[in-house]
CSV table of C-alpha atoms and ligand atoms in Angstrom, one decimal:
chain,number,residue,atom,x,y,z
F,1,MET,CA,0.0,0.0,0.0
F,2,LYS,CA,1.2,3.4,-0.9
F,3,ALA,CA,1.1,7.0,0.4
F,4,VAL,CA,-0.7,9.6,-1.8
F,5,LYS,CA,1.1,12.8,-2.3
F,6,ILE,CA,-1.3,15.7,-1.6
F,7,ARG,CA,1.1,18.7,-1.6
F,8,GLU,CA,4.8,19.1,-1.9
F,9,ASN,CA,6.3,16.8,0.8
F,10,ILE,CA,2.9,16.1,2.3
F,11,TYR,CA,1.3,12.7,2.0
F,12,TRP,CA,-2.0,11.0,2.9
F,13,VAL,CA,-1.1,7.9,4.8
F,14,GLY,CA,-4.5,6.9,6.3
F,15,GLY,CA,-6.6,3.7,6.3
F,16,ILE,CA,-9.7,2.8,4.3
F,17,ASP,CA,-12.4,1.2,6.3
F,18,TRP,CA,-14.4,-0.5,3.5
F,19,ASN,CA,-16.5,-2.6,5.9
F,20,LEU,CA,-17.7,0.1,8.4
F,21,ARG,CA,-21.4,0.3,8.4
F,22,ASN,CA,-22.2,1.8,11.8
F,23,PHE,CA,-20.1,4.5,13.4
F,24,HIS,CA,-21.4,4.7,17.0
F,25,GLY,CA,-25.0,4.6,15.8
F,26,TYR,CA,-24.5,6.5,12.6
F,27,LEU,CA,-25.1,4.3,9.6
F,28,THR,CA,-22.2,4.5,7.1
F,29,PRO,CA,-23.3,2.6,4.0
F,30,ARG,CA,-20.3,3.9,2.1
F,31,GLY,CA,-17.7,3.0,4.8
F,32,SER,CA,-15.1,5.5,5.9
F,33,THR,CA,-11.5,6.5,5.9
F,34,TYR,CA,-9.3,7.6,8.8
F,35,ASN,CA,-6.9,10.1,7.4
F,36,ALA,CA,-3.4,10.5,8.7
F,37,TYR,CA,-0.9,12.9,7.0
F,38,LEU,CA,2.8,12.7,6.8
F,39,ILE,CA,5.0,15.8,6.4
F,40,ILE,CA,8.6,15.2,5.2
F,41,ASP,CA,10.8,17.9,6.5
F,42,ASP,CA,13.9,18.3,8.8
F,43,ASN,CA,11.5,17.2,11.5
F,44,ILE,CA,9.4,14.4,10.0
F,45,THR,CA,5.9,14.7,11.3
F,46,LEU,CA,2.7,12.6,11.3
F,47,ILE,CA,-0.7,14.2,11.8
F,48,ASP,CA,-3.1,11.8,13.6
F,49,THR,CA,-3.3,8.1,13.2
F,50,VAL,CA,-6.0,5.6,12.3
F,51,LYS,CA,-8.4,3.1,14.0
F,52,HIS,CA,-6.3,0.4,15.7
F,53,TYR,CA,-7.2,-2.3,13.2
F,54,LEU,CA,-5.8,-0.2,10.3
F,55,TYR,CA,-2.5,0.5,12.0
F,56,ASP,CA,-0.6,-1.9,9.6
F,57,GLU,CA,-2.1,-0.2,6.6
F,58,MET,CA,-1.0,3.2,7.8
F,59,LEU,CA,2.4,1.9,8.6
F,60,ALA,CA,2.7,0.4,5.1
F,61,ARG,CA,1.8,3.7,3.5
F,62,ILE,CA,4.3,5.6,5.7
F,63,SER,CA,6.9,3.0,4.8
F,64,SER,CA,6.4,3.7,1.1
F,65,VAL,CA,7.9,7.1,1.7
F,66,ILE,CA,10.2,6.8,4.7
F,67,ASP,CA,11.2,4.5,7.5
F,68,PRO,CA,8.5,5.1,10.1
F,69,SER,CA,11.1,5.0,12.9
F,70,ARG,CA,12.3,8.4,11.5
F,71,ILE,CA,9.1,10.2,12.6
F,72,GLN,CA,10.1,12.8,15.2
F,73,THR,CA,6.8,14.5,15.8
F,74,VAL,CA,3.2,13.3,16.1
F,75,ILE,CA,0.3,15.7,16.1
F,76,SER,CA,-2.8,14.5,17.8
F,77,ASN,CA,-5.6,16.8,16.7
F,78,HIS,CA,-8.2,14.5,18.3
F,79,VAL,CA,-8.3,11.9,21.0
F,80,GLU,CA,-11.2,9.9,19.7
F,81,MET,CA,-10.0,6.4,19.0
F,82,ASP,CA,-10.7,6.5,15.2
F,83,HIS,CA,-7.8,8.9,15.1
F,84,SER,CA,-5.7,7.8,18.1
F,85,GLY,CA,-6.2,4.0,18.0
F,86,GLY,CA,-2.9,3.5,16.2
F,87,LEU,CA,-1.0,5.7,18.6
F,88,PRO,CA,0.1,3.1,21.2
F,89,LYS,CA,1.8,0.9,18.6
F,90,LEU,CA,3.3,3.9,16.8
F,91,MET,CA,4.7,5.3,20.0
F,92,ASP,CA,6.2,1.9,20.8
F,93,LEU,CA,8.2,2.3,17.6
F,94,ILE,CA,9.2,6.0,18.2
F,95,PRO,CA,9.1,6.3,22.1
F,96,ASN,CA,11.1,9.6,22.1
F,97,ALA,CA,8.9,11.4,19.5
F,98,ARG,CA,7.3,14.6,20.5
F,99,LEU,CA,3.5,14.2,20.8
F,100,VAL,CA,1.9,17.6,20.2
F,101,THR,CA,-1.7,18.0,21.3
F,102,SER,CA,-4.1,20.4,23.1
F,103,PRO,CA,-4.4,20.6,26.9
F,104,ASN,CA,-7.5,18.5,26.8
F,105,GLY,CA,-5.7,16.2,24.2
F,106,GLU,CA,-3.0,15.4,26.7
F,107,LYS,CA,-5.6,14.7,29.5
F,108,GLY,CA,-7.7,12.5,27.1
F,109,LEU,CA,-4.7,10.6,25.7
F,110,ARG,CA,-3.4,9.9,29.2
F,111,ASP,CA,-6.9,8.8,30.3
F,112,HIS,CA,-7.2,6.5,27.3
F,113,PHE,CA,-3.8,4.9,27.1
F,114,ARG,CA,-2.1,5.5,30.6
F,115,GLU,CA,1.2,6.3,28.9
F,116,ASN,CA,3.8,8.9,29.9
F,117,TRP,CA,4.6,9.9,26.3
F,118,ASN,CA,6.7,13.0,25.5
F,119,PHE,CA,3.7,15.4,25.4
F,120,SER,CA,4.1,18.9,24.0
F,121,VAL,CA,1.0,20.9,24.8
F,122,VAL,CA,-0.1,23.7,22.5
F,123,LYS,CA,-2.9,26.3,22.6
F,124,SER,CA,-4.5,28.5,19.9
F,125,GLY,CA,-2.0,30.7,18.2
F,126,ASP,CA,1.0,28.5,18.9
F,127,SER,CA,3.1,27.2,16.1
F,128,ILE,CA,6.0,24.8,15.5
F,129,SER,CA,8.6,24.8,12.8
F,130,LEU,CA,9.4,21.5,11.1
F,131,GLY,CA,12.1,23.0,8.8
F,132,LYS,CA,10.5,24.4,5.6
F,133,HIS,CA,7.0,23.8,6.9
F,134,THR,CA,5.3,25.4,9.9
F,135,LEU,CA,2.2,24.1,11.7
F,136,GLN,CA,0.0,26.6,13.4
F,137,PHE,CA,-2.7,25.4,15.9
F,138,LEU,CA,-6.2,26.4,16.6
F,139,LEU,CA,-8.1,24.7,19.4
F,140,THR,CA,-11.6,23.8,18.3
F,141,PRO,CA,-13.1,22.3,21.5
F,142,MET,CA,-16.3,20.3,21.0
F,143,ILE,CA,-15.9,19.8,17.3
F,144,HIS,CA,-16.3,17.1,18.3
F,145,TRP,CA,-14.8,16.4,21.7
F,146,PRO,CA,-13.2,18.8,24.2
F,147,ASP,CA,-9.7,18.0,22.9
F,148,ASN,CA,-10.1,18.8,19.2
F,149,MET,CA,-7.8,21.2,17.5
F,150,VAL,CA,-6.9,21.9,13.8
F,151,SER,CA,-3.5,22.4,12.3
F,152,TYR,CA,-2.7,24.8,9.5
F,153,CYS,CA,0.4,24.8,7.3
F,154,PRO,CA,0.9,28.3,5.8
F,155,GLU,CA,3.6,27.3,3.3
F,156,GLU,CA,1.3,24.8,1.6
F,157,LYS,CA,-1.9,26.5,2.6
F,158,VAL,CA,-3.4,23.3,4.0
F,159,LEU,CA,-5.9,23.2,6.9
F,160,PHE,CA,-5.8,19.8,8.6
F,161,SER,CA,-9.3,20.2,9.9
F,162,ASN,CA,-9.8,16.9,11.8
F,163,ASP,CA,-13.5,16.1,12.2
F,164,SER,CA,-14.7,19.3,10.6
F,165,PHE,CA,-15.4,19.0,6.9
F,166,GLY,CA,-15.3,15.2,7.1
F,167,GLN,CA,-17.5,12.6,5.3
F,168,HIS,CA,-17.8,8.9,5.8
F,169,ILE,CA,-16.8,7.6,2.4
F,170,ALA,CA,-14.4,4.7,1.6
F,171,THR,CA,-12.9,5.2,-1.8
F,172,PRO,CA,-9.6,4.7,-3.6
F,173,GLU,CA,-9.9,8.4,-4.6
F,174,ARG,CA,-8.6,11.0,-2.2
F,175,PHE,CA,-9.9,14.4,-3.6
F,176,ASP,CA,-13.3,16.0,-3.7
F,177,ASP,CA,-13.1,16.4,-7.5
F,178,GLU,CA,-12.5,12.7,-8.2
F,179,ILE,CA,-15.9,11.5,-7.2
F,180,SER,CA,-19.4,12.8,-7.8
F,181,GLU,CA,-19.8,16.2,-6.2
F,182,GLY,CA,-23.4,15.3,-5.1
F,183,ILE,CA,-22.1,12.3,-3.2
F,184,VAL,CA,-19.4,14.1,-1.3
F,185,LEU,CA,-21.6,17.0,-0.4
F,186,GLU,CA,-24.5,14.7,0.7
F,187,GLU,CA,-22.1,12.7,2.9
F,188,ALA,CA,-20.6,15.9,4.3
F,189,GLN,CA,-24.2,17.1,5.2
F,190,LYS,CA,-25.0,13.7,6.8
F,191,TYR,CA,-21.7,14.0,8.7
F,192,TYR,CA,-22.6,17.5,9.8
F,193,GLY,CA,-26.1,16.4,11.0
F,194,ASN,CA,-24.8,13.5,13.0
F,195,ILE,CA,-21.5,14.7,14.3
F,196,VAL,CA,-21.1,18.4,14.2
F,197,LEU,CA,-24.6,19.9,14.5
F,198,SER,CA,-24.6,20.1,18.3
F,199,TYR,CA,-21.6,22.4,18.1
F,200,ASN,CA,-22.8,25.2,15.8
F,201,SER,CA,-21.5,28.0,17.9
F,202,GLN,CA,-18.1,26.5,18.0
F,203,VAL,CA,-18.2,26.0,14.2
F,204,GLN,CA,-19.1,29.7,13.8
F,205,LYS,CA,-15.8,30.5,15.7
F,206,GLU,CA,-13.8,28.1,13.6
F,207,LEU,CA,-15.2,29.6,10.4
F,208,GLU,CA,-14.3,33.0,11.6
F,209,ALA,CA,-10.7,31.9,12.3
F,210,ALA,CA,-10.5,30.0,9.1
F,211,SER,CA,-11.6,33.1,7.1
F,212,GLN,CA,-8.4,34.8,8.1
F,213,LEU,CA,-6.3,32.0,6.5
F,214,ASP,CA,-5.3,31.5,2.9
F,215,ILE,CA,-6.6,27.9,2.4
F,216,LYS,CA,-6.0,26.0,-0.8
F,217,MET,CA,-6.8,22.6,0.7
F,218,ILE,CA,-8.9,21.3,3.6
F,219,ALA,CA,-7.6,17.9,4.7
F,220,PRO,CA,-10.2,16.4,7.1
F,221,SER,CA,-9.8,13.2,9.1
F,222,HIS,CA,-12.5,11.3,7.2
F,223,GLY,CA,-13.2,11.0,3.6
F,224,LEU,CA,-12.2,13.1,0.6
F,225,ILE,CA,-9.8,16.0,0.8
F,226,TRP,CA,-11.3,19.3,-0.4
F,227,ARG,CA,-9.3,21.1,-3.1
F,228,SER,CA,-11.9,22.0,-5.8
F,229,HIS,CA,-15.1,22.6,-3.8
F,230,ILE,CA,-13.6,24.6,-0.8
F,231,ASP,CA,-15.9,27.6,-1.4
F,232,LYS,CA,-19.0,25.3,-1.7
F,233,ILE,CA,-18.3,23.3,1.5
F,234,THR,CA,-17.4,26.4,3.5
F,235,ASP,CA,-20.5,28.2,2.3
F,236,LYS,CA,-22.5,25.1,3.4
F,237,TYR,CA,-20.8,25.0,6.8
F,238,ARG,CA,-21.6,28.7,7.2
F,239,LYS,CA,-25.3,28.1,6.3
F,240,TRP,CA,-25.5,25.1,8.6
F,241,ALA,CA,-23.6,26.6,11.5
F,242,PHE,CA,-25.7,29.8,11.5
F,243,ASN,CA,-29.0,27.7,11.5
F,244,GLN,CA,-30.1,28.9,8.0
F,245,THR,CA,-32.9,26.5,7.1
F,246,GLU,CA,-34.7,25.9,3.8
F,247,ASN,CA,-38.4,26.0,3.0
F,248,LEU,CA,-38.6,22.3,3.9
F,249,ALA,CA,-40.8,20.3,6.2
F,250,ILE,CA,-39.8,16.8,7.4
F,251,ILE,CA,-42.6,14.5,8.7
F,252,VAL,CA,-41.2,11.8,10.9
F,253,TYR,CA,-43.6,9.2,12.3
F,254,ASP,CA,-44.3,5.7,13.3
F,255,THR,CA,-47.8,4.2,13.1
F,256,MET,CA,-49.6,1.1,14.4
F,257,TRP,CA,-52.8,0.9,12.2
F,258,ASP,CA,-52.0,3.6,9.6
F,259,SER,CA,-54.1,6.3,11.3
F,260,THR,CA,-51.0,8.3,12.2
F,261,ALA,CA,-49.7,7.7,8.6
F,262,LYS,CA,-53.0,9.1,7.3
F,263,MET,CA,-52.5,12.2,9.4
F,264,ALA,CA,-48.9,12.5,8.2
F,265,GLU,CA,-50.3,12.6,4.6
F,266,ALA,CA,-52.8,15.3,5.6
F,267,ILE,CA,-50.1,17.4,7.1
F,268,ARG,CA,-48.0,16.9,4.0
F,269,GLU,CA,-50.8,18.2,1.9
F,270,GLY,CA,-51.1,21.3,4.0
F,271,PHE,CA,-47.4,22.1,3.6
F,272,GLU,CA,-47.4,21.4,-0.1
F,273,ASN,CA,-50.4,23.6,-0.6
F,274,ARG,CA,-48.3,26.4,0.8
F,275,ASP,CA,-45.4,25.5,-1.5
F,276,VAL,CA,-43.3,24.1,1.3
F,277,LYS,CA,-41.3,21.1,0.2
F,278,VAL,CA,-41.9,18.0,2.2
F,279,LYS,CA,-40.0,14.8,3.0
F,280,MET,CA,-41.7,11.9,4.6
F,281,PHE,CA,-39.9,9.5,7.0
F,282,ASN,CA,-41.7,6.5,8.3
F,283,LEU,CA,-39.4,5.3,11.1
F,284,LYS,CA,-40.1,1.6,10.1
F,285,GLN,CA,-38.2,2.3,6.9
F,286,PHE,CA,-35.7,5.1,7.8
F,287,HIS,CA,-32.8,5.1,10.2
F,288,ILE,CA,-32.6,8.1,12.5
F,289,SER,CA,-29.0,8.9,11.3
F,290,ASP,CA,-30.3,9.2,7.7
F,291,ILE,CA,-33.1,11.5,8.8
F,292,MET,CA,-30.5,13.9,10.3
F,293,THR,CA,-29.2,14.7,6.9
F,294,ASP,CA,-32.5,16.5,6.2
F,295,VAL,CA,-32.9,17.9,9.7
F,296,VAL,CA,-29.9,20.1,8.8
F,297,ASP,CA,-32.0,21.8,6.1
F,298,ALA,CA,-35.5,21.6,7.5
F,299,ARG,CA,-37.4,24.6,8.9
F,300,TYR,CA,-40.3,22.4,10.1
F,301,ILE,CA,-39.9,19.1,12.0
F,302,CYS,CA,-43.3,17.3,12.5
F,303,VAL,CA,-43.2,14.2,14.6
F,304,GLY,CA,-46.0,11.7,14.9
F,305,SER,CA,-46.7,8.7,17.0
F,306,SER,CA,-49.6,6.5,17.8
F,307,THR,CA,-50.1,5.7,21.5
F,308,LEU,CA,-49.0,2.3,22.7
F,309,ASN,CA,-49.3,1.2,26.3
F,310,SER,CA,-49.7,4.9,27.3
F,311,ASN,CA,-46.5,5.9,25.5
F,312,MET,CA,-45.1,7.0,22.2
F,313,LEU,CA,-43.8,4.2,20.0
F,314,PRO,CA,-40.1,3.3,20.8
F,315,PRO,CA,-38.7,4.4,17.4
F,316,VAL,CA,-40.2,7.8,17.9
F,317,SER,CA,-38.7,8.1,21.3
F,318,ALA,CA,-35.3,7.1,19.9
F,319,PHE,CA,-35.6,9.7,17.2
F,320,LEU,CA,-36.5,12.5,19.7
F,321,THR,CA,-33.6,11.5,22.0
F,322,TYR,CA,-31.2,11.6,19.1
F,323,LEU,CA,-32.6,14.8,17.8
F,324,ARG,CA,-32.5,16.6,21.1
F,325,ALA,CA,-28.9,15.6,21.7
F,326,LEU,CA,-27.9,17.0,18.3
F,327,SER,CA,-29.8,20.2,19.2
F,328,PRO,CA,-30.7,21.8,15.9
F,329,LYS,CA,-31.8,25.5,16.5
F,330,ALA,CA,-34.3,27.8,15.0
F,331,ARG,CA,-36.8,25.1,13.9
F,332,ILE,CA,-40.5,24.9,14.2
F,333,GLY,CA,-41.9,21.6,15.6
F,334,MET,CA,-45.3,19.9,15.6
F,335,ALA,CA,-46.5,16.8,17.3
F,336,PHE,CA,-49.3,14.6,15.9
F,337,GLY,CA,-50.7,11.2,16.3
F,338,SER,CA,-53.8,9.0,16.6
F,339,TYR,CA,-54.9,7.3,19.8
F,340,GLY,CA,-57.7,5.1,21.2
F,341,TRP,CA,-58.3,6.2,24.7
F,342,GLY,CA,-55.4,7.8,26.6
F,343,GLY,CA,-53.6,9.7,23.8
F,344,GLN,CA,-50.4,10.3,25.9
F,345,SER,CA,-48.0,9.8,23.0
F,346,ILE,CA,-49.0,13.1,21.3
F,347,ASP,CA,-48.3,15.1,24.5
F,348,GLN,CA,-45.0,13.2,25.0
F,349,VAL,CA,-43.9,14.1,21.5
F,350,ASP,CA,-45.0,17.7,22.0
F,351,GLU,CA,-42.9,17.8,25.2
F,352,GLY,CA,-40.0,16.2,23.4
F,353,LEU,CA,-40.1,18.9,20.7
F,354,LYS,CA,-40.4,21.6,23.4
F,355,LEU,CA,-37.2,20.1,25.1
F,356,CYS,CA,-35.5,20.5,21.7
F,357,GLY,CA,-36.1,24.3,22.1
F,358,PHE,CA,-38.3,24.5,19.0
F,359,GLU,CA,-41.1,27.0,18.4
F,360,LEU,CA,-44.2,24.8,18.4
F,361,LEU,CA,-47.3,24.6,16.2
F,362,GLU,CA,-50.4,23.3,18.1
F,363,LYS,CA,-50.3,19.5,18.4
F,364,VAL,CA,-52.8,17.5,16.4
F,365,LYS,CA,-54.7,14.4,17.8
F,366,ALA,CA,-57.1,12.1,16.1
F,367,LYS,CA,-59.1,9.4,17.7
F,368,TYR,CA,-58.8,5.9,16.2
F,369,ILE,CA,-59.3,6.3,12.5
F,370,PRO,CA,-59.3,9.9,11.2
F,371,ASP,CA,-62.2,10.4,8.8
F,372,GLN,CA,-62.0,12.5,5.6
F,373,GLU,CA,-63.5,15.5,7.5
F,374,THR,CA,-60.8,15.3,10.2
F,375,LEU,CA,-58.0,14.9,7.6
F,376,LYS,CA,-59.3,17.9,5.7
F,377,ALA,CA,-59.3,19.9,8.9
F,378,ILE,CA,-55.7,19.0,9.6
F,379,THR,CA,-54.7,20.1,6.1
F,380,SER,CA,-56.5,23.4,6.5
F,381,ARG,CA,-55.0,24.0,9.8
F,382,ILE,CA,-51.4,23.6,8.5
F,383,GLU,CA,-52.3,25.9,5.6
F,384,LYS,CA,-53.5,28.6,8.0
F,385,GLU,CA,-50.7,28.2,10.6
F,386,ILE,CA,-47.6,28.4,8.4
P,401,FEO,FE1,-13.5,11.1,13.7
P,401,FEO,FE2,-14.6,12.6,16.8
P,401,FEO,O1,-13.7,11.4,15.6
């Protein structure tokens, strides 16, 4: 296996995870990559590692350029084990190497691996010289753990952005212009919705700092490297981070005897009659991590559940839990559902949407099977309220 040259004396030496289908609950049908980068200079430097089971692949790629034992500096931009899993074996090989990381990076790496490595702690604004290359550091806490930082090489104008700007795609290609633009942007949006969305205010700060840099390449820790669509992806990040939604409603529901599904259709008609685009997500068919891709764009989030044993249906509960944790802002929510006697599910969904911090439309309930008159009234109400 070979390294891929991405800039003069900078190489991609990561691992390709062809078989990954679930990244801590986030479905990854295209697999992923863990991107490590090697800088050849007076001080040979590796930026991040890979998941533990791809260590040999990373080492083989490094070995195609230099003897790995010559690495003098390792940058750990992020503690999470998809990027640090290869670190223990690597540090066994180069025990005296300098390990550059953020203050929380040092704490996290010590807590993970219980090793007394040669830590060199940096903060925002610090830089190190590798010879001809410099690396400048910017701490980006909570994108996506407290330890995250990004590294910028001004000579080659490369931002090593770690989790920011990533996508879960396993491909032999390394650059954004080598595969379909639609796929790379869609996977970047799914990644944003499932990994980054909670941290919009931190992304706003990162974008502000990045706007001061001359960037010709964004090299994230997952997926394709951005060199041709940098403006497009940074524009998208600006839109997403600043909670700019589209004229889109998503209707997410589960249903027992199709009554809640009928209500979902009536709600859909109301939105469509007001020229709002609608996407429908029956939770029996869609995974919550796929729905998050559209949550990123949606202004309206309608959630429906029938009542089962005095509760909402479990898939709806799972969706609301996941949604609340990812904390999209500036959305309008609406609860709906059918019931037989208690009808608790609709109140629970309404409460769940309230806990998300959404502005709420009045919840909609229908007893047993909604008749045509009831469905028409639901459609009319949506038309009036939006
Ligand atoms: Fe790709 Fe937060 O790790």
